[in-house]
């Protein structure tokens, strides 16, 4: 059955921190009831990459493609293609540094985001 | 019969006083009466004194409180006469029916119930001789119907058949009916 | 003489019978006195193949309601049943059910909430849940239990309502008393409640949905506002559902029942089985020329304020009988709400509270007569000596 869905999650306005106060977002008559999120994949809209203060950078010349970083990354932000580690999805990488920590050859460095 | 007939049953847990109260009510329901039957639950132990009630009426029954002024009291266990005021609330137009080997006069003395009607039936003996176990509840229904035709005895038989057949089988069901009929015959009044 | 064939059932059996006819997709329940016979009888129906319901025996009431939430969120028509301490143990999930707007119907057999421990009737269990967001219906007898459970399904699942419903009956007094009940044909009940088509279902993989995500300062308030509105607007929707029920089954259900109230001067307000006992007293007093009446709210949530105000405002004196105490020092919950309802009325009769029947203490017609006698006195003097009283207590 096809149902009318809200266009996007009402509850994650682009991952930005809502303003203090009461004016952000739609009113109670316009949102789905019961706190339901009535569509899938809404986490994609929430760009948590903006939370980063340090970002991971890989030195591919040292990387052995063991994919330990891919296994441990809590945000599914290690980009892998044809079984090889390609880099990071900076839209969602929060810069937690777990990848750098678990890397057996220490080819991932955490660099400061902004000077 | 007045508009609402109220019966109080005294028994001990496990003797089937609650079942008797229900059987009577359900037989009456089948004859087109309005009914209510409910036990008074205490600690629910086998052997503990219990009360159960039956109400039968031609009109819808709204009241939802225990019977305080019964028209009939049925005592399923003779030992209760010593410990429970079974005649409580029973006035001179009332009927007291007791399972006992004792005489009507002796029951009157023990219960101090002087004015109304008293009937006795040795339901334990009937039960033991007929069913082989002491279940005086069904014979006491026979005794009750002898004294007061709340329902025709056939209606009760039909109900016993309906209720007991699945639970205890044909043979024991028939023995219960036999016990009811025998009690109906052997009940004495005074 | 009766026109319809009646069958002998207890209140618990009547509830199980309604559940058999409703045949929910899922029942998850845990037995507790005096609700046990509902679960026992329904389990038998399931075991005998008389219903196709998935019967989930669980290890506690907390698990029962949790399983029900999962089931209802997956789009299944779901029921459970409980009493007193069982309701208390499922408390956390009781609130969650209402806030997730899951239309679960739960027969509750009212029993005193411990302690000291007691298995007999009072309303302390469900009155505690009056602010949980559940609709609450209180039943006078087994017939009402049967009918209200059926109509509750339709109310709960109504697209404009979507709230869970408790159908309350008095423990032992109603649940264990055998009465003659008229049962509707199975197909007629099934047709009335219809097929359940949930708005969202966790099992609808084409249209994925998330139930129960964290809801913080930015949206929680809006969702609670929706819940409040659902309950408020249910007051408008329920009469329409009841009308449909009445038309289908030739009945006369309403938000409240007024008994000989139209010309009454004094009246009692009371829920559940005691209303039946009070009707007999009203009849008796009427024969003696006393203009006595009775108001029995059937729905306590939503609170039918307008109906109650209209029914009571012209009286000379009103007594509320509460089968639970709120321990506010100001009487029982029904009393507080009746008084609050009358506050906005231009005519405000004096209202007196009697807390009664706690822990299954019997209430007799004599007790109720005493209340009407007190009301006659208040009518005369226009004074209430003590606003909160305890009826049938040893001093």
mmCIF file of C-alpha atoms in Angstrom, chain C:
data_model
loop_
_atom_site.group_PDB
_atom_site.id
_atom_site.type_symbol
_atom_site.label_atom_id
_atom_site.label_comp_id
_atom_site.label_asym_id
_atom_site.label_seq_id
_atom_site.Cartn_x
_atom_site.Cartn_y
_atom_site.Cartn_z
ATOM 1 C CA UNK C 1 -40.019 -13.021 29.725
ATOM 2 C CA UNK C 2 -36.873 -12.627 27.741
ATOM 3 C CA UNK C 3 -36.778 -12.635 24.016
ATOM 4 C CA UNK C 4 -33.084 -13.412 23.656
ATOM 5 C CA UNK C 5 -31.347 -16.586 24.700
ATOM 6 C CA UNK C 6 -29.006 -15.840 27.579
ATOM 7 C CA UNK C 7 -25.982 -17.874 28.544
ATOM 8 C CA UNK C 8 -24.460 -18.053 32.019
ATOM 9 C CA UNK C 9 -21.046 -16.402 32.154
ATOM 10 C CA UNK C 10 -18.871 -14.664 34.720
ATOM 11 C CA UNK C 11 -17.471 -11.221 33.946
ATOM 12 C CA UNK C 12 -14.111 -12.811 33.180
ATOM 13 C CA UNK C 13 -15.706 -15.375 30.880
ATOM 14 C CA UNK C 14 -17.684 -12.612 29.178
ATOM 15 C CA UNK C 15 -14.413 -10.765 28.528
ATOM 16 C CA UNK C 16 -12.807 -13.915 27.118
ATOM 17 C CA UNK C 17 -15.883 -14.495 24.957
ATOM 18 C CA UNK C 18 -15.618 -10.971 23.515
ATOM 19 C CA UNK C 19 -11.928 -11.605 22.836
ATOM 20 C CA UNK C 20 -12.775 -14.889 21.119
ATOM 21 C CA UNK C 21 -15.150 -13.092 18.771
ATOM 22 C CA UNK C 22 -12.712 -10.230 18.176
ATOM 23 C CA UNK C 23 -9.992 -12.807 17.513
ATOM 24 C CA UNK C 24 -7.051 -10.417 17.778
ATOM 25 C CA UNK C 25 -3.872 -11.247 15.871
ATOM 26 C CA UNK C 26 -1.841 -11.290 19.073
ATOM 27 C CA UNK C 27 -2.560 -11.656 22.796
ATOM 28 C CA UNK C 28 0.374 -11.428 25.201
ATOM 29 C CA UNK C 29 -0.695 -11.774 28.811
ATOM 30 C CA UNK C 30 0.275 -12.857 32.281
ATOM 31 C CA UNK C 31 -2.328 -14.229 34.689
ATOM 32 C CA UNK C 32 -3.157 -12.433 37.935
ATOM 33 C CA UNK C 33 -6.120 -12.740 40.302
ATOM 34 C CA UNK C 34 -8.907 -11.813 39.590
ATOM 35 C CA UNK C 35 -8.122 -11.465 35.874
ATOM 36 C CA UNK C 36 -6.812 -15.055 35.650
ATOM 37 C CA UNK C 37 -9.954 -16.567 34.128
ATOM 38 C CA UNK C 38 -9.794 -14.169 31.170
ATOM 39 C CA UNK C 39 -6.336 -15.398 30.215
ATOM 40 C CA UNK C 40 -7.198 -18.983 31.151
ATOM 41 C CA UNK C 41 -10.339 -19.080 29.019
ATOM 42 C CA UNK C 42 -8.787 -17.266 26.087
ATOM 43 C CA UNK C 43 -5.731 -19.559 26.149
ATOM 44 C CA UNK C 44 -8.148 -22.465 25.960
ATOM 45 C CA UNK C 45 -9.796 -20.931 22.880
ATOM 46 C CA UNK C 46 -6.355 -20.558 21.302
ATOM 47 C CA UNK C 47 -5.275 -24.096 22.273
ATOM 48 C CA UNK C 48 -8.503 -25.563 20.913
ATOM 49 C CA UNK C 49 -8.020 -23.775 17.614
ATOM 50 C CA UNK C 50 -11.169 -21.716 18.062
ATOM 51 C CA UNK C 51 -9.125 -18.561 17.411
ATOM 52 C CA UNK C 52 -6.107 -18.117 15.182
ATOM 53 C CA UNK C 53 -4.615 -15.629 17.646
ATOM 54 C CA UNK C 54 -0.899 -15.851 18.403
ATOM 55 C CA UNK C 55 -1.024 -16.362 22.166
ATOM 56 C CA UNK C 56 2.200 -15.288 23.857
ATOM 57 C CA UNK C 57 2.603 -16.450 27.454
ATOM 58 C CA UNK C 58 5.149 -14.111 29.010
ATOM 59 C CA UNK C 59 7.066 -14.011 32.275
ATOM 60 C CA UNK C 60 5.630 -10.775 33.665
ATOM 61 C CA UNK C 61 3.217 -7.954 32.947
ATOM 62 C CA UNK C 62 6.101 -5.690 31.983
ATOM 63 C CA UNK C 63 6.903 -8.236 29.285
ATOM 64 C CA UNK C 64 3.228 -8.654 28.386
ATOM 65 C CA UNK C 65 2.763 -4.995 27.580
ATOM 66 C CA UNK C 66 6.178 -4.794 25.924
ATOM 67 C CA UNK C 67 5.279 -7.689 23.641
ATOM 68 C CA UNK C 68 1.955 -5.985 22.923
ATOM 69 C CA UNK C 69 3.717 -2.755 21.953
ATOM 70 C CA UNK C 70 5.952 -4.613 19.525
ATOM 71 C CA UNK C 71 3.008 -6.485 18.137
ATOM 72 C CA UNK C 72 0.798 -3.427 17.731
ATOM 73 C CA UNK C 73 3.626 -1.430 16.156
ATOM 74 C CA UNK C 74 4.022 -4.217 13.632
ATOM 75 C CA UNK C 75 0.396 -3.644 12.685
ATOM 76 C CA UNK C 76 -1.262 -6.534 14.482
ATOM 77 C CA UNK C 77 -4.555 -6.169 16.323
ATOM 78 C CA UNK C 78 -3.368 -6.745 19.887
ATOM 79 C CA UNK C 79 -4.969 -7.350 23.273
ATOM 80 C CA UNK C 80 -3.936 -8.193 26.817
ATOM 81 C CA UNK C 81 -5.596 -8.168 30.252
ATOM 82 C CA UNK C 82 -4.501 -7.478 33.798
ATOM 83 C CA UNK C 83 -5.324 -6.443 37.366
ATOM 84 C CA UNK C 84 -3.836 -4.291 40.114
ATOM 85 C CA UNK C 85 -0.203 -5.233 40.769
ATOM 86 C CA UNK C 86 0.032 -6.545 37.227
ATOM 87 C CA UNK C 87 -0.993 -3.153 35.898
ATOM 88 C CA UNK C 88 1.547 -1.572 38.228
ATOM 89 C CA UNK C 89 4.308 -3.808 36.889
ATOM 90 C CA UNK C 90 3.519 -2.845 33.286
ATOM 91 C CA UNK C 91 3.311 0.850 34.220
ATOM 92 C CA UNK C 92 6.268 2.064 32.172
ATOM 93 C CA UNK C 93 4.936 0.436 29.028
ATOM 94 C CA UNK C 94 1.361 1.549 29.744
ATOM 95 C CA UNK C 95 2.460 5.148 29.166
ATOM 96 C CA UNK C 96 4.560 4.160 26.151
ATOM 97 C CA UNK C 97 1.587 2.399 24.561
ATOM 98 C CA UNK C 98 -0.520 5.532 24.737
ATOM 99 C CA UNK C 99 2.232 7.857 23.544
ATOM 100 C CA UNK C 100 3.036 5.563 20.623
ATOM 101 C CA UNK C 101 -0.706 5.747 19.859
ATOM 102 C CA UNK C 102 -1.072 1.978 19.678
ATOM 103 C CA UNK C 103 -4.737 0.898 19.755
ATOM 104 C CA UNK C 104 -4.352 -1.959 22.251
ATOM 105 C CA UNK C 105 -7.494 -3.006 24.127
ATOM 106 C CA UNK C 106 -6.963 -4.276 27.662
ATOM 107 C CA UNK C 107 -9.680 -5.628 29.944
ATOM 108 C CA UNK C 108 -8.701 -4.679 33.487
ATOM 109 C CA UNK C 109 -10.287 -6.449 36.429
ATOM 110 C CA UNK C 110 -10.193 -3.837 39.160
ATOM 111 C CA UNK C 111 -8.426 -4.934 42.317
ATOM 112 C CA UNK C 112 -6.887 -3.077 45.228
ATOM 113 C CA UNK C 113 -3.312 -2.106 44.561
ATOM 114 C CA UNK C 114 -1.120 -3.297 47.423
ATOM 115 C CA UNK C 115 -0.450 -2.890 50.136
ATOM 116 C CA UNK C 116 -1.297 -4.363 52.504
ATOM 117 C CA UNK C 117 -1.786 -7.120 49.988
ATOM 118 C CA UNK C 118 -5.383 -7.687 48.989
ATOM 119 C CA UNK C 119 -6.967 -9.400 45.992
ATOM 120 C CA UNK C 120 -10.414 -7.814 46.136
ATOM 121 C CA UNK C 121 -12.069 -4.964 44.317
ATOM 122 C CA UNK C 122 -11.358 -1.308 44.394
ATOM 123 C CA UNK C 123 -10.381 1.153 41.695
ATOM 124 C CA UNK C 124 -6.959 2.150 43.001
ATOM 125 C CA UNK C 125 -5.232 0.293 40.154
ATOM 126 C CA UNK C 126 -6.858 1.965 37.143
ATOM 127 C CA UNK C 127 -7.409 5.320 38.852
ATOM 128 C CA UNK C 128 -3.649 5.512 39.201
ATOM 129 C CA UNK C 129 -3.464 5.092 35.428
ATOM 130 C CA UNK C 130 -5.953 7.863 34.716
ATOM 131 C CA UNK C 131 -3.227 10.178 33.434
ATOM 132 C CA UNK C 132 -1.487 7.556 31.304
ATOM 133 C CA UNK C 133 -3.260 8.515 28.099
ATOM 134 C CA UNK C 134 -5.486 5.430 27.936
ATOM 135 C CA UNK C 135 -9.201 5.643 27.359
ATOM 136 C CA UNK C 136 -11.007 4.131 30.344
ATOM 137 C CA UNK C 137 -14.441 2.509 30.294
ATOM 138 C CA UNK C 138 -16.013 1.268 33.549
ATOM 139 C CA UNK C 139 -18.563 -1.557 33.388
ATOM 140 C CA UNK C 140 -21.550 -2.192 35.646
ATOM 141 C CA UNK C 141 -22.020 -5.885 34.882
ATOM 142 C CA UNK C 142 -20.799 -8.768 32.734
ATOM 143 C CA UNK C 143 -23.058 -7.787 29.828
ATOM 144 C CA UNK C 144 -21.433 -4.368 29.713
ATOM 145 C CA UNK C 145 -17.992 -5.960 29.964
ATOM 146 C CA UNK C 146 -18.750 -8.051 26.903
ATOM 147 C CA UNK C 147 -20.186 -5.197 24.869
ATOM 148 C CA UNK C 148 -17.658 -2.570 25.910
ATOM 149 C CA UNK C 149 -14.702 -4.758 24.929
ATOM 150 C CA UNK C 150 -16.149 -5.125 21.445
ATOM 151 C CA UNK C 151 -16.844 -1.431 21.011
ATOM 152 C CA UNK C 152 -13.449 -0.589 22.551
ATOM 153 C CA UNK C 153 -11.681 -2.177 19.583
ATOM 154 C CA UNK C 154 -13.535 0.109 17.216
ATOM 155 C CA UNK C 155 -12.847 3.160 19.397
ATOM 156 C CA UNK C 156 -9.143 2.409 19.853
ATOM 157 C CA UNK C 157 -8.536 1.821 16.142
ATOM 158 C CA UNK C 158 -10.556 4.807 14.947
ATOM 159 C CA UNK C 159 -8.253 6.892 12.754
ATOM 160 C CA UNK C 160 -9.162 10.067 14.631
ATOM 161 C CA UNK C 161 -8.463 8.462 18.021
ATOM 162 C CA UNK C 162 -5.679 5.837 17.927
ATOM 163 C CA UNK C 163 -5.427 5.427 21.688
ATOM 164 C CA UNK C 164 -5.350 2.299 23.822
ATOM 165 C CA UNK C 165 -8.430 1.422 25.869
ATOM 166 C CA UNK C 166 -8.842 -0.128 29.322
ATOM 167 C CA UNK C 167 -12.184 -1.855 29.851
ATOM 168 C CA UNK C 168 -12.603 -2.058 33.618
ATOM 169 C CA UNK C 169 -14.810 -4.398 35.622
ATOM 170 C CA UNK C 170 -15.063 -4.910 39.373
ATOM 171 C CA UNK C 171 -12.858 -7.722 40.628
ATOM 172 C CA UNK C 172 -14.821 -10.736 41.959
ATOM 173 C CA UNK C 173 -18.069 -8.730 42.179
ATOM 174 C CA UNK C 174 -18.366 -8.766 38.398
ATOM 175 C CA UNK C 175 -15.447 -10.942 37.311
ATOM 176 C CA UNK C 176 -16.485 -14.001 39.332
ATOM 177 C CA UNK C 177 -20.262 -13.611 39.428
ATOM 178 C CA UNK C 178 -22.291 -15.684 36.981
ATOM 179 C CA UNK C 179 -24.964 -13.716 35.146
ATOM 180 C CA UNK C 180 -27.100 -14.346 32.101
ATOM 181 C CA UNK C 181 -25.377 -12.765 29.121
ATOM 182 C CA UNK C 182 -26.704 -12.242 25.642
ATOM 183 C CA UNK C 183 -23.971 -12.915 23.090
ATOM 184 C CA UNK C 184 -24.008 -11.486 19.568
ATOM 185 C CA UNK C 185 -23.420 -13.767 16.579
ATOM 186 C CA UNK C 186 -19.698 -14.164 15.787
ATOM 187 C CA UNK C 187 -19.997 -12.900 12.220
ATOM 188 C CA UNK C 188 -21.879 -9.797 13.308
ATOM 189 C CA UNK C 189 -19.129 -8.887 15.769
ATOM 190 C CA UNK C 190 -16.414 -9.526 13.185
ATOM 191 C CA UNK C 191 -18.260 -7.401 10.653
ATOM 192 C CA UNK C 192 -18.709 -4.576 13.163
ATOM 193 C CA UNK C 193 -15.056 -4.369 14.181
ATOM 194 C CA UNK C 194 -13.870 -4.956 10.607
ATOM 195 C CA UNK C 195 -10.383 -5.695 9.379
ATOM 196 C CA UNK C 196 -7.642 -3.716 11.125
ATOM 197 C CA UNK C 197 -5.645 -1.611 8.701
ATOM 198 C CA UNK C 198 -2.878 0.136 10.600
ATOM 199 C CA UNK C 199 -1.581 3.498 9.430
ATOM 200 C CA UNK C 200 2.004 2.327 9.886
ATOM 201 C CA UNK C 201 3.494 -1.091 10.325
ATOM 202 C CA UNK C 202 7.011 -2.165 11.235
ATOM 203 C CA UNK C 203 6.496 -5.137 8.924
ATOM 204 C CA UNK C 204 5.645 -2.955 5.917
ATOM 205 C CA UNK C 205 9.135 -3.003 4.415
ATOM 206 C CA UNK C 206 8.019 -0.986 1.387
ATOM 207 C CA UNK C 207 7.229 1.898 3.702
ATOM 208 C CA UNK C 208 9.733 1.753 6.532
ATOM 209 C CA UNK C 209 8.826 3.445 9.780
ATOM 210 C CA UNK C 210 10.640 4.082 13.052
ATOM 211 C CA UNK C 211 8.700 3.695 16.307
ATOM 212 C CA UNK C 212 10.014 5.155 19.528
ATOM 213 C CA UNK C 213 13.049 7.257 18.585
ATOM 214 C CA UNK C 214 14.468 9.660 21.139
ATOM 215 C CA UNK C 215 12.193 12.671 21.324
ATOM 216 C CA UNK C 216 13.760 15.668 23.003
ATOM 217 C CA UNK C 217 13.003 19.277 23.829
ATOM 218 C CA UNK C 218 12.382 20.207 20.220
ATOM 219 C CA UNK C 219 9.521 17.789 19.470
ATOM 220 C CA UNK C 220 8.369 15.844 22.574
ATOM 221 C CA UNK C 221 6.014 18.638 23.599
ATOM 222 C CA UNK C 222 4.357 18.662 20.174
ATOM 223 C CA UNK C 223 3.787 14.912 20.367
ATOM 224 C CA UNK C 224 2.203 15.192 23.819
ATOM 225 C CA UNK C 225 0.013 17.993 22.494
ATOM 226 C CA UNK C 226 -1.175 15.607 19.771
ATOM 227 C CA UNK C 227 -1.953 12.999 22.429
ATOM 228 C CA UNK C 228 -3.982 15.506 24.436
ATOM 229 C CA UNK C 229 -5.869 16.485 21.307
ATOM 230 C CA UNK C 230 -6.559 12.832 20.442
ATOM 231 C CA UNK C 231 -8.132 12.296 23.857
ATOM 232 C CA UNK C 232 -10.099 15.528 23.687
ATOM 233 C CA UNK C 233 -11.438 14.927 20.210
ATOM 234 C CA UNK C 234 -12.236 11.320 21.144
ATOM 235 C CA UNK C 235 -15.126 12.794 23.118
ATOM 236 C CA UNK C 236 -16.626 13.857 19.796
ATOM 237 C CA UNK C 237 -15.752 10.657 17.937
ATOM 238 C CA UNK C 238 -16.779 8.085 20.566
ATOM 239 C CA UNK C 239 -20.520 8.960 20.442
ATOM 240 C CA UNK C 240 -20.507 8.252 16.716
ATOM 241 C CA UNK C 241 -18.864 4.853 17.269
ATOM 242 C CA UNK C 242 -21.341 4.097 20.052
ATOM 243 C CA UNK C 243 -24.212 5.095 17.765
ATOM 244 C CA UNK C 244 -22.971 2.650 15.150
ATOM 245 C CA UNK C 245 -22.707 -0.050 17.822
ATOM 246 C CA UNK C 246 -26.188 0.742 19.117
ATOM 247 C CA UNK C 247 -27.646 0.592 15.621
ATOM 248 C CA UNK C 248 -25.907 -2.689 14.791
ATOM 249 C CA UNK C 249 -26.733 -4.489 18.022
ATOM 250 C CA UNK C 250 -29.896 -2.693 19.136
ATOM 251 C CA UNK C 251 -28.308 -1.241 22.278
ATOM 252 C CA UNK C 252 -28.203 2.154 23.977
ATOM 253 C CA UNK C 253 -24.634 2.900 25.015
ATOM 254 C CA UNK C 254 -23.616 6.440 25.828
ATOM 255 C CA UNK C 255 -20.740 8.298 27.476
ATOM 256 C CA UNK C 256 -22.725 8.367 30.705
ATOM 257 C CA UNK C 257 -25.856 6.641 31.924
ATOM 258 C CA UNK C 258 -28.498 8.753 33.588
ATOM 259 C CA UNK C 259 -30.912 6.863 35.816
ATOM 260 C CA UNK C 260 -34.078 8.702 36.842
ATOM 261 C CA UNK C 261 -32.149 11.948 36.782
ATOM 262 C CA UNK C 262 -34.372 14.197 34.691
ATOM 263 C CA UNK C 263 -36.578 15.295 37.604
ATOM 264 C CA UNK C 264 -34.232 14.298 40.437
ATOM 265 C CA UNK C 265 -33.305 16.607 43.300
ATOM 266 C CA UNK C 266 -30.552 14.486 44.813
ATOM 267 C CA UNK C 267 -28.222 12.099 43.030
ATOM 268 C CA UNK C 268 -25.268 9.812 43.422
ATOM 269 C CA UNK C 269 -22.415 9.591 40.931
ATOM 270 C CA UNK C 270 -20.703 6.216 40.939
ATOM 271 C CA UNK C 271 -18.805 3.929 38.570
ATOM 272 C CA UNK C 272 -19.134 0.225 37.821
ATOM 273 C CA UNK C 273 -21.084 -2.454 39.712
ATOM 274 C CA UNK C 274 -22.118 -0.200 42.598
ATOM 275 C CA UNK C 275 -24.227 1.773 40.120
ATOM 276 C CA UNK C 276 -26.393 -1.341 39.775
ATOM 277 C CA UNK C 277 -26.889 -1.624 43.513
ATOM 278 C CA UNK C 278 -27.676 2.100 43.674
ATOM 279 C CA UNK C 279 -30.361 1.764 40.975
ATOM 280 C CA UNK C 280 -32.302 -0.543 43.284
ATOM 281 C CA UNK C 281 -32.060 2.030 46.057
ATOM 282 C CA UNK C 282 -33.239 4.784 43.707
ATOM 283 C CA UNK C 283 -36.285 2.682 42.781
ATOM 284 C CA UNK C 284 -37.078 2.105 46.441
ATOM 285 C CA UNK C 285 -36.724 5.792 47.345
ATOM 286 C CA UNK C 286 -38.806 6.854 44.362
ATOM 287 C CA UNK C 287 -41.657 4.694 45.672
ATOM 288 C CA UNK C 288 -41.443 6.706 48.887
ATOM 289 C CA UNK C 289 -41.590 9.959 46.965
ATOM 290 C CA UNK C 290 -37.913 10.875 47.225
ATOM 291 C CA UNK C 291 -36.696 12.451 44.004
ATOM 292 C CA UNK C 292 -33.528 10.401 43.825
ATOM 293 C CA UNK C 293 -31.412 9.827 40.734
ATOM 294 C CA UNK C 294 -28.141 8.314 39.641
ATOM 295 C CA UNK C 295 -25.365 9.206 37.228
ATOM 296 C CA UNK C 296 -23.032 6.473 36.060
ATOM 297 C CA UNK C 297 -20.122 7.759 33.985
ATOM 298 C CA UNK C 298 -19.195 4.932 31.632
ATOM 299 C CA UNK C 299 -16.186 6.750 30.260
ATOM 300 C CA UNK C 300 -13.786 8.255 32.773
ATOM 301 C CA UNK C 301 -11.127 8.953 30.124
ATOM 302 C CA UNK C 302 -11.862 11.002 28.148
ATOM 303 C CA UNK C 303 -13.786 12.769 30.883
ATOM 304 C CA UNK C 304 -17.278 13.616 29.565
ATOM 305 C CA UNK C 305 -17.385 16.973 31.320
ATOM 306 C CA UNK C 306 -20.159 18.602 29.345
ATOM 307 C CA UNK C 307 -22.493 15.653 29.825
ATOM 308 C CA UNK C 308 -21.740 15.411 33.515
ATOM 309 C CA UNK C 309 -22.193 19.131 34.120
ATOM 310 C CA UNK C 310 -25.470 19.125 32.255
ATOM 311 C CA UNK C 311 -26.729 16.101 34.182
ATOM 312 C CA UNK C 312 -25.799 17.440 37.611
ATOM 313 C CA UNK C 313 -26.098 21.218 37.586
ATOM 314 C CA UNK C 314 -29.832 21.321 38.278
ATOM 315 C CA UNK C 315 -29.667 19.062 41.305
ATOM 316 C CA UNK C 316 -30.020 20.234 44.887
ATOM 317 C CA UNK C 317 -27.283 17.965 46.217
ATOM 318 C CA UNK C 318 -24.837 15.484 44.718
ATOM 319 C CA UNK C 319 -22.814 12.662 46.290
ATOM 320 C CA UNK C 320 -19.818 11.128 44.568
ATOM 321 C CA UNK C 321 -18.919 7.576 45.528
ATOM 322 C CA UNK C 322 -15.224 6.885 45.006
ATOM 323 C CA UNK C 323 -13.906 3.332 45.126
ATOM 324 C CA UNK C 324 -10.367 4.636 45.616
ATOM 325 C CA UNK C 325 -8.652 7.384 47.551
ATOM 326 C CA UNK C 326 -6.278 9.842 45.945
ATOM 327 C CA UNK C 327 -4.620 10.590 49.296
ATOM 328 C CA UNK C 328 -4.646 14.255 48.394
ATOM 329 C CA UNK C 329 -6.565 14.890 51.579
ATOM 330 C CA UNK C 330 -9.368 16.165 49.360
ATOM 331 C CA UNK C 331 -11.191 12.942 48.511
ATOM 332 C CA UNK C 332 -11.159 10.501 45.635
ATOM 333 C CA UNK C 333 -10.335 11.081 41.968
ATOM 334 C CA UNK C 334 -13.922 10.999 40.711
ATOM 335 C CA UNK C 335 -14.901 13.598 43.321
ATOM 336 C CA UNK C 336 -12.093 15.974 42.282
ATOM 337 C CA UNK C 337 -13.038 15.778 38.636
ATOM 338 C CA UNK C 338 -16.776 16.128 39.186
ATOM 339 C CA UNK C 339 -16.187 19.182 41.352
ATOM 340 C CA UNK C 340 -13.799 20.670 38.802
ATOM 341 C CA UNK C 341 -16.374 20.092 36.059
ATOM 342 C CA UNK C 342 -19.046 21.897 38.039
ATOM 343 C CA UNK C 343 -16.808 24.875 38.779
ATOM 344 C CA UNK C 344 -17.500 26.362 35.372
ATOM 345 C CA UNK C 345 -21.210 25.728 35.664
ATOM 346 C CA UNK C 346 -23.492 28.621 36.533
ATOM 347 C CA UNK C 347 -25.428 26.393 38.880
ATOM 348 C CA UNK C 348 -23.249 24.512 41.282
ATOM 349 C CA UNK C 349 -24.959 22.023 43.585
ATOM 350 C CA UNK C 350 -23.185 21.082 46.810
ATOM 351 C CA UNK C 351 -21.063 17.974 46.206
ATOM 352 C CA UNK C 352 -20.024 15.511 48.888
ATOM 353 C CA UNK C 353 -17.602 12.608 48.583
ATOM 354 C CA UNK C 354 -17.848 9.110 50.024
ATOM 355 C CA UNK C 355 -14.874 6.824 49.688
ATOM 356 C CA UNK C 356 -16.100 3.242 49.908
ATOM 357 C CA UNK C 357 -15.365 -0.376 49.209
ATOM 358 C CA UNK C 358 -11.582 -0.284 49.464
ATOM 359 C CA UNK C 359 -10.032 -3.746 49.307
ATOM 360 C CA UNK C 360 -13.387 -5.319 48.491
ATOM 361 C CA UNK C 361 -15.302 -4.010 51.527
ATOM 362 C CA UNK C 362 -18.908 -4.792 50.665
ATOM 363 C CA UNK C 363 -21.296 -1.973 49.932
ATOM 364 C CA UNK C 364 -24.927 -2.706 50.726
ATOM 365 C CA UNK C 365 -28.141 -0.929 49.722
ATOM 366 C CA UNK C 366 -28.322 0.280 53.346
ATOM 367 C CA UNK C 367 -25.029 2.171 52.894
ATOM 368 C CA UNK C 368 -26.336 3.832 49.764
ATOM 369 C CA UNK C 369 -29.616 4.708 51.483
ATOM 370 C CA UNK C 370 -27.583 6.493 54.135
ATOM 371 C CA UNK C 371 -25.917 8.579 51.433
ATOM 372 C CA UNK C 372 -29.298 9.601 49.990
ATOM 373 C CA UNK C 373 -30.438 10.442 53.508
ATOM 374 C CA UNK C 374 -27.409 12.691 53.933
ATOM 375 C CA UNK C 375 -28.215 14.297 50.576
ATOM 376 C CA UNK C 376 -31.763 15.040 51.716
ATOM 377 C CA UNK C 377 -30.283 16.801 54.723
ATOM 378 C CA UNK C 378 -27.852 18.795 52.562
ATOM 379 C CA UNK C 379 -30.735 19.733 50.272
ATOM 380 C CA UNK C 380 -32.553 21.138 53.278
ATOM 381 C CA UNK C 381 -29.697 22.886 55.043
ATOM 382 C CA UNK C 382 -27.600 23.690 51.959
ATOM 383 C CA UNK C 383 -24.603 22.833 54.119
ATOM 384 C CA UNK C 384 -22.004 20.065 53.937
ATOM 385 C CA UNK C 385 -20.552 19.220 57.304
ATOM 386 C CA UNK C 386 -17.730 17.073 56.025
ATOM 387 C CA UNK C 387 -16.843 17.108 52.327
ATOM 388 C CA UNK C 388 -14.930 13.804 52.374
ATOM 389 C CA UNK C 389 -16.411 10.787 54.122
ATOM 390 C CA UNK C 390 -15.646 7.111 54.434
ATOM 391 C CA UNK C 391 -18.639 4.849 53.861
ATOM 392 C CA UNK C 392 -18.792 1.448 55.542
ATOM 393 C CA UNK C 393 -15.707 1.968 57.691
ATOM 394 C CA UNK C 394 -15.363 0.978 61.341
ATOM 395 C CA UNK C 395 -14.738 4.107 63.380
#
